[in-house]
Coordinates of C-alpha atoms and ligand atoms in Angstrom, one line a residue:
X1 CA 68.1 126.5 103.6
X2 CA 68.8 124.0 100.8
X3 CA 66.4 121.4 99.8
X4 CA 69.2 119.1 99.1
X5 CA 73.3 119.3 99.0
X6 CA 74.8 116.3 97.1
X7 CA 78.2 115.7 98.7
X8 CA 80.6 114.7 96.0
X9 CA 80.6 114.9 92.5
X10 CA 81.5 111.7 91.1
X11 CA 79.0 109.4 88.8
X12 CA 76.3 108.9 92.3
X13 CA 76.7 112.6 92.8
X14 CA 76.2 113.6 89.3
X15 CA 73.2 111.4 88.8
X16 CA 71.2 112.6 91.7
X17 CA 72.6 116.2 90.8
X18 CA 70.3 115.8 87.5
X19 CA 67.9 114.1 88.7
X20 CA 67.3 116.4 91.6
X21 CA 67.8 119.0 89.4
X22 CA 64.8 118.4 87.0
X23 CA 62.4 117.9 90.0
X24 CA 63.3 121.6 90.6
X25 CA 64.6 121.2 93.9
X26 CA 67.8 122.7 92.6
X27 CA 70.5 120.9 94.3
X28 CA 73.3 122.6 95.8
X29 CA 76.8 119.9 95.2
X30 CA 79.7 120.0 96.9
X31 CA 82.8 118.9 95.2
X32 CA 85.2 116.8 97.4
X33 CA 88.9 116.9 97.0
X34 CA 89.0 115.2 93.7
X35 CA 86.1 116.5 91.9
X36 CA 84.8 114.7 89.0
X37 CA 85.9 111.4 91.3
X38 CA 87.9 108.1 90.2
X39 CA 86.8 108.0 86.5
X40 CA 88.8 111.3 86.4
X41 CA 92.3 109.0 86.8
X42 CA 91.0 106.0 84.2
X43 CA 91.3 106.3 80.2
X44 CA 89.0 104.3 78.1
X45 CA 85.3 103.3 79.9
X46 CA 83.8 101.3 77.8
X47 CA 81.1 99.8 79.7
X48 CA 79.1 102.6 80.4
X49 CA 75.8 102.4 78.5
X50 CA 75.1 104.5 75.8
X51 CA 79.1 105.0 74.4
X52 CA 79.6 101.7 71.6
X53 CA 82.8 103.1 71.1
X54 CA 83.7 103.9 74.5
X55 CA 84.6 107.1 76.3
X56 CA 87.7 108.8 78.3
X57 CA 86.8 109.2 81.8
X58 CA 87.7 112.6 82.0
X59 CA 85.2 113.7 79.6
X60 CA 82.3 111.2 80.5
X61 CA 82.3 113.0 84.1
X62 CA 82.9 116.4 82.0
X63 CA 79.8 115.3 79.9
X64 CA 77.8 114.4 83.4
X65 CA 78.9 117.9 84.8
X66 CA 77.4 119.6 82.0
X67 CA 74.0 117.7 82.2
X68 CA 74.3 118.7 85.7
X69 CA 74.5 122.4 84.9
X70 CA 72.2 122.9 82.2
X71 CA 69.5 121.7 84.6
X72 CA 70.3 124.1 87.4
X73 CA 72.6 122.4 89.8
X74 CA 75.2 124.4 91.3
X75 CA 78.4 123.7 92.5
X76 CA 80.5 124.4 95.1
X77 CA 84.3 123.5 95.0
X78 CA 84.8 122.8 98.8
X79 CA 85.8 119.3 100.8
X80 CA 83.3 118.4 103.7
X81 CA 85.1 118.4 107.3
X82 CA 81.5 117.5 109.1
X83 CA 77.9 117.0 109.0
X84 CA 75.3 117.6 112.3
X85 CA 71.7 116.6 112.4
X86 CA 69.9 119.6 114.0
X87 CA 66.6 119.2 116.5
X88 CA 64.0 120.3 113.6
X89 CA 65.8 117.6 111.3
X90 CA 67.8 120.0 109.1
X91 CA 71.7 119.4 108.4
X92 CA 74.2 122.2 108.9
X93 CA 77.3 120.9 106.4
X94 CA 80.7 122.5 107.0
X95 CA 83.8 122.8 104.9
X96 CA 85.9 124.4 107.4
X97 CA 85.5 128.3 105.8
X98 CA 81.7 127.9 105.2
X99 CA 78.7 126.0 106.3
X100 CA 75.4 125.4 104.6
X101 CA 71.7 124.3 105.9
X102 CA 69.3 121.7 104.0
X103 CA 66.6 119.6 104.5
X104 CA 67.9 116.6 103.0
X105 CA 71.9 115.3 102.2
X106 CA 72.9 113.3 99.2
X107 CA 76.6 111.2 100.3
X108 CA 78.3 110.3 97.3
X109 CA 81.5 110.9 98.3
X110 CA 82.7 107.8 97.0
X111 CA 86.2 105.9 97.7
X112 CA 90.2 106.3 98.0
X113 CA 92.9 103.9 96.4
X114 CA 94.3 101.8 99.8
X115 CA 97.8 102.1 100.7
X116 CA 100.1 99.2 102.5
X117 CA 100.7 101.2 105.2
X118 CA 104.5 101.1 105.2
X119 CA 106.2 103.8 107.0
X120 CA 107.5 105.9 103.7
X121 CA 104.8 105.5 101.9
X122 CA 102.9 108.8 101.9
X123 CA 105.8 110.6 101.4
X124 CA 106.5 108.2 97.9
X125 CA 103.5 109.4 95.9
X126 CA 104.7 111.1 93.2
X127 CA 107.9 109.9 93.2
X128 CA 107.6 106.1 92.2
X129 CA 104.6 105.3 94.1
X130 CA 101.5 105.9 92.8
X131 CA 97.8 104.2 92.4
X132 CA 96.8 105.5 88.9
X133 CA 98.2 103.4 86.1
X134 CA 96.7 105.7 83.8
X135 CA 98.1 108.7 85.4
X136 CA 101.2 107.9 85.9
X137 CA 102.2 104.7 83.6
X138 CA 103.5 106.7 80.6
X139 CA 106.2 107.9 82.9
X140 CA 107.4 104.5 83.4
X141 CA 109.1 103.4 79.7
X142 CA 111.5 100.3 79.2
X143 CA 111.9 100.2 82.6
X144 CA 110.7 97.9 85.4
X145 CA 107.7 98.7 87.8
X146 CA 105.5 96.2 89.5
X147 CA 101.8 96.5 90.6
X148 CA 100.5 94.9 94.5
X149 CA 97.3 93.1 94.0
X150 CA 95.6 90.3 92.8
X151 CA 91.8 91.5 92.0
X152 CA 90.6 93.2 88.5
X153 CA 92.2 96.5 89.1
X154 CA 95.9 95.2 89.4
X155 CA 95.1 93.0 86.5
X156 CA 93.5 96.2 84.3
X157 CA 96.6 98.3 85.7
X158 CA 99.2 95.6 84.9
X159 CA 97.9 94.8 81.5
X160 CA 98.3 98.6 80.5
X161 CA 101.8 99.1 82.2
X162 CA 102.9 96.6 79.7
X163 CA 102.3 99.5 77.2
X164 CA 105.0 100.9 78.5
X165 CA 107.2 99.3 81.0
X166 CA 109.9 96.4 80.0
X167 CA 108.7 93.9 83.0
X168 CA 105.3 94.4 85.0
X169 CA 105.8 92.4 88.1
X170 CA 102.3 91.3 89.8
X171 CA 103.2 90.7 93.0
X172 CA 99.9 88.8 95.1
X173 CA 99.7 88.3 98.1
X174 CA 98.3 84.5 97.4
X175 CA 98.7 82.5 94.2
X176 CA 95.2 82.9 93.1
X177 CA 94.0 86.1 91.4
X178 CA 91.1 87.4 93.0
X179 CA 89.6 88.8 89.1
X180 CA 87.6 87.8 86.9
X181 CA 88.3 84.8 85.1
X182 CA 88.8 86.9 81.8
X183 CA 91.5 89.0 83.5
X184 CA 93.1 86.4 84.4
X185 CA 93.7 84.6 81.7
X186 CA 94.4 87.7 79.9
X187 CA 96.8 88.4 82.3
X188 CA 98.5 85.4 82.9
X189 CA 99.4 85.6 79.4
X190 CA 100.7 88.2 78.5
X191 CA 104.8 87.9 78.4
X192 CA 105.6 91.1 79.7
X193 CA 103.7 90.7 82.8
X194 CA 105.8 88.4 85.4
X195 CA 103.3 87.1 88.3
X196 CA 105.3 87.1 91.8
X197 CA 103.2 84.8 94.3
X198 CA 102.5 84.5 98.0
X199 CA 104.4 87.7 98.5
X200 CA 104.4 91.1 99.7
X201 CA 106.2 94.8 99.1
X202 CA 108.0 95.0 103.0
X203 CA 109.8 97.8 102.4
X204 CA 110.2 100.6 99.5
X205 CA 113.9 101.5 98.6
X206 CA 114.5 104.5 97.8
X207 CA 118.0 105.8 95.0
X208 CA 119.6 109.1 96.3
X209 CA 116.7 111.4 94.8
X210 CA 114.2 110.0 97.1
X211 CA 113.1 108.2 94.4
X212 CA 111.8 104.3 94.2
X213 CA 114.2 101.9 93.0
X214 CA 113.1 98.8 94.3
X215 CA 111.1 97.2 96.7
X216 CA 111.9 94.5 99.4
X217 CA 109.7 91.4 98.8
X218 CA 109.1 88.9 101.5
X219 CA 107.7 85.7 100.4
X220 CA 104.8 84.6 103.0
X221 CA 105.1 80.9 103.0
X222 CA 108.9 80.6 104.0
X223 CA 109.2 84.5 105.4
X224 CA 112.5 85.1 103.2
X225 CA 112.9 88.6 101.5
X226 CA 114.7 89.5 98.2
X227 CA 115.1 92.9 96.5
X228 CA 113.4 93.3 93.3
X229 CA 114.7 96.4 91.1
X230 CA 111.5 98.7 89.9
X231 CA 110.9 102.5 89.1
X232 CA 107.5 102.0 89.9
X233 CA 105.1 100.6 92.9
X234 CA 101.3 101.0 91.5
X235 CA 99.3 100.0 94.8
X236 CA 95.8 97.9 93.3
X237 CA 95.0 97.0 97.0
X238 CA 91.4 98.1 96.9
X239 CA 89.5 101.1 98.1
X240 CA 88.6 103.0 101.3
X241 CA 85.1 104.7 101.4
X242 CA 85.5 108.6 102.1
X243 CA 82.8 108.3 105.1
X244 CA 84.8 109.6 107.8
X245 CA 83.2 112.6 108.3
X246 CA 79.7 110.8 108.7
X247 CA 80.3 109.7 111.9
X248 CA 77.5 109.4 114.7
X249 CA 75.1 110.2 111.6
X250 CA 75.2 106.5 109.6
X251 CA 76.4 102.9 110.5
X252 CA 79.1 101.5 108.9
X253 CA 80.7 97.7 107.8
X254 CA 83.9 96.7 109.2
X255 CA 85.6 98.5 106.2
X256 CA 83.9 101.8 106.8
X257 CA 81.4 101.3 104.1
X258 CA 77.8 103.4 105.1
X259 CA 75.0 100.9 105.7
X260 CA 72.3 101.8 103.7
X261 CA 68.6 100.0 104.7
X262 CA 67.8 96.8 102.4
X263 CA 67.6 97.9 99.1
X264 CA 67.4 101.5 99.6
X265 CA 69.7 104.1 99.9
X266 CA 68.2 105.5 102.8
X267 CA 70.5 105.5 105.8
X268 CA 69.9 105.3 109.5
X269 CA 69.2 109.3 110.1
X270 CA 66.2 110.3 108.1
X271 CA 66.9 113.0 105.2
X272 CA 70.2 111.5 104.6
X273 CA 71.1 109.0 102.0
X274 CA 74.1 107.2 100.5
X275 CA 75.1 106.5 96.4
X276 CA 77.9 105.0 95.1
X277 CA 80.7 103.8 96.3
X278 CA 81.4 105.1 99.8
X279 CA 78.0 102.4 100.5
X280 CA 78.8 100.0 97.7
X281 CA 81.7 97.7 97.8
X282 CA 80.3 95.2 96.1
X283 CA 79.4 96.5 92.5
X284 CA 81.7 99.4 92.4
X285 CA 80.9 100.3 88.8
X286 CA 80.1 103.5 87.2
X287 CA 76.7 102.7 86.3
X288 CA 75.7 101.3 89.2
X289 CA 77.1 104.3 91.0
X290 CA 74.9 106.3 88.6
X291 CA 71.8 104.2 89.5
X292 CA 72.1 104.5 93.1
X293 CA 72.5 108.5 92.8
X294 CA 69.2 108.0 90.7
X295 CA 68.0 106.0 93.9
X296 CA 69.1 108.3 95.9
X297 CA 67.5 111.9 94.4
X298 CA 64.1 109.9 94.1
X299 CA 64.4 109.0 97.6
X300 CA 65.2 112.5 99.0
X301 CA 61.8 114.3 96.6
X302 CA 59.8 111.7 98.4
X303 CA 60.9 112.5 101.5
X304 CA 60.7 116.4 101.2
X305 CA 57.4 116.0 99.9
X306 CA 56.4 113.9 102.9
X307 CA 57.8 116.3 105.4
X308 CA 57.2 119.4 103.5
X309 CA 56.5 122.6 106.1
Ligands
NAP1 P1 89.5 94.0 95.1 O1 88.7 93.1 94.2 O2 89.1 94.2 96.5 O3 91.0 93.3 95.1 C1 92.0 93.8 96.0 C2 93.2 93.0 95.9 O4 94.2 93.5 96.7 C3 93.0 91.5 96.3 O5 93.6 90.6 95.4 C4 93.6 91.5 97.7 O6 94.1 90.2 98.0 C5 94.7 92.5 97.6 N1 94.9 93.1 98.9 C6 94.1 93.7 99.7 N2 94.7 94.2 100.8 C7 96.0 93.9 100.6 C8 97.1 94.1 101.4 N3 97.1 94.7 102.6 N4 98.3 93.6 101.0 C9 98.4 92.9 99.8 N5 97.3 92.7 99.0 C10 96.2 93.2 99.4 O7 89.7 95.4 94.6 P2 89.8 96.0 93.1 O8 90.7 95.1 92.2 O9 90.1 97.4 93.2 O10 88.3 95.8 92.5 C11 87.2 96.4 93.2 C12 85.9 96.1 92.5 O11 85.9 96.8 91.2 C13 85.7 94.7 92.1 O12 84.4 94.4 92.3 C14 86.2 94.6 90.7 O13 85.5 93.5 90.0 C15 85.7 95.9 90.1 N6 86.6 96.3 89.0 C16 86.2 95.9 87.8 C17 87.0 96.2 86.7 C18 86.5 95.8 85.3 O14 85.5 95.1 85.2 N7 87.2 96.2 84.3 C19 88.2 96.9 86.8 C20 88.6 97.2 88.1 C21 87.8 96.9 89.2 P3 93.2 88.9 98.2 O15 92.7 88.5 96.8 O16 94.1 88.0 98.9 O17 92.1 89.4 99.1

């Protein structure tokens, strides 16, 4: 029986994986399907406190991991199917080939880029669709690609495509950009990025590799489409929290987002409590990931200590 199993090993999980850690209840994580979590597909952070001259994702989550480690917390490289509440109050968490016990569960399993939902569009990743700029951008030179959104993370992926691309179309959905006002006016003026208002991506077209080679746009004011000619969709539609497999055990916003009680990260079932982004889709930044995960481990060595047997 664990004292505590931190599902997810992004900045939440990694927090309350060192700070469980040095309270010696020697935390057990569990990985998730993308371990390390979204700052693993960004370059530069350079608002995390701490690095003036900022720091690669990759290596700030490599540097977290290690921090992790050296205090004792052990990890698992397994994806949750399911979690059950037992009668004495324990958790039984499977991954499909194993299961584990503990008294108390950390959720920081954090979110997923949003898709369109158009009817080729899972089977597109990888081959012209994509929702990591930063992944995938450098693939993209003196050609055309366009990005779908209008908050900060289209503008942030739009303003590095131009590193690469010959046009960034911005296609919105309004003709207001949802970001902040400094994206948007560092957006809106840069030449190479071409906004495209009040319309939608209806359709991805696809050359005779199965490739993208453009996308049908259909303007939402008058309903007419046009075909505009890109290599590249990147998707900057917002995020999906990974709480599906929480279900019956927490409540949940309209968007799936956990409900965590006011100012807390305690959820509705006792023992169990929610950091990051799968609760938070209001912040959504590393750091205040990282101070919920804080939250979060303080929160499950008061309650072990209060319902110690
Ligand atoms: P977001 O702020 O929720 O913006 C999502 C954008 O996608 C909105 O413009 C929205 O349009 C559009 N959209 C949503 N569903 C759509 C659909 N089905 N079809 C077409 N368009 C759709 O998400 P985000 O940009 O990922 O940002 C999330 C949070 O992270 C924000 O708090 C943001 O400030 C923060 N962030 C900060 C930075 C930074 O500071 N450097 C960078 C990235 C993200 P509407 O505007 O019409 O709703």
């Amino acid at each position: 029986m664990e004292d505590v199993i931190i599902i997810g090993t992004g900045c939440a999980g990694y927090t309350a994986a060192i700070y469980t850690a040095r309270a010696n209840l020697n935390p057990l994580m569990l990985s998730g399907t993308q371990p390390g979590g979204q700052l693993t597909t960004t370059t530069e952070v350079e608002n995390f406190p701490g690095h003036p001259d900022g720091i690669m994702g990759p290596e700030l989550m490599m540097k977290m991991q290690a921090q992790a480690e050296k205090f004792g917390a052990r990890i698992a490289w397994a994806n949750v199917e399911g979690v059950t509440r037992r009668d004495d109050g324990s958790f039984l968490v499977s991954t499909g080939a194993e299961s584990y016990e503990a008294k108390t569960i950390i959720v920081a399993t954090g979110a997923a880029p949003r898709h369109l939902g158009l009817p080729n569009e899972k089977s597109l990743i990888g081959h012209g669709l994509t929702s990591c700029a930063t992944c995938d951008g450098a693939f993209y030179r003196n050609v055309p690609v366009c990005v779908i959104g209008g908050g900060d993370s289209a503008c942030e992926e739009a303003g590095f495509l131009t590193r690469f691309a010959s046009t960034v179309y911005l296609i919105h959905r309004r003709d207001t950009l949802r970001a902040s006002k400094i994206m948007v006016e560092r957006t809106l003026a840069n030449p190479k990025i071409v906004p495209v208002w009040n319309s939608t991506a209806s359709e991805y077209l696809t050359d005779e590799k199965g490739e993208v080679r453009a996308v049908t746009l259909t303007n939402l004011l008058d309903g007419t489409t046009r075909e505009l000619a890109v290599s590249c969709v990147f998707v900057a539609i917002g995020h999906v929290p990974n709480s599906g497999f929480l279900d019956g055990l927490v409540d949940k916003d309209e968007n799936g987002y956990i409900l965590q009680q006011p100012g807390r990260t305690a959820t509705k079932t006792p023992g169990l409590f929610a950091a990051g982004d799968v609760a938070d889709h209001f912040y959504r930044q590393a750091i205040t990931a990282a101070g919920q995960g804080c939250a979060a481990a303080l929160e499950a060595e008061r309650y072990l200590s209060e319902h110690a047997s």
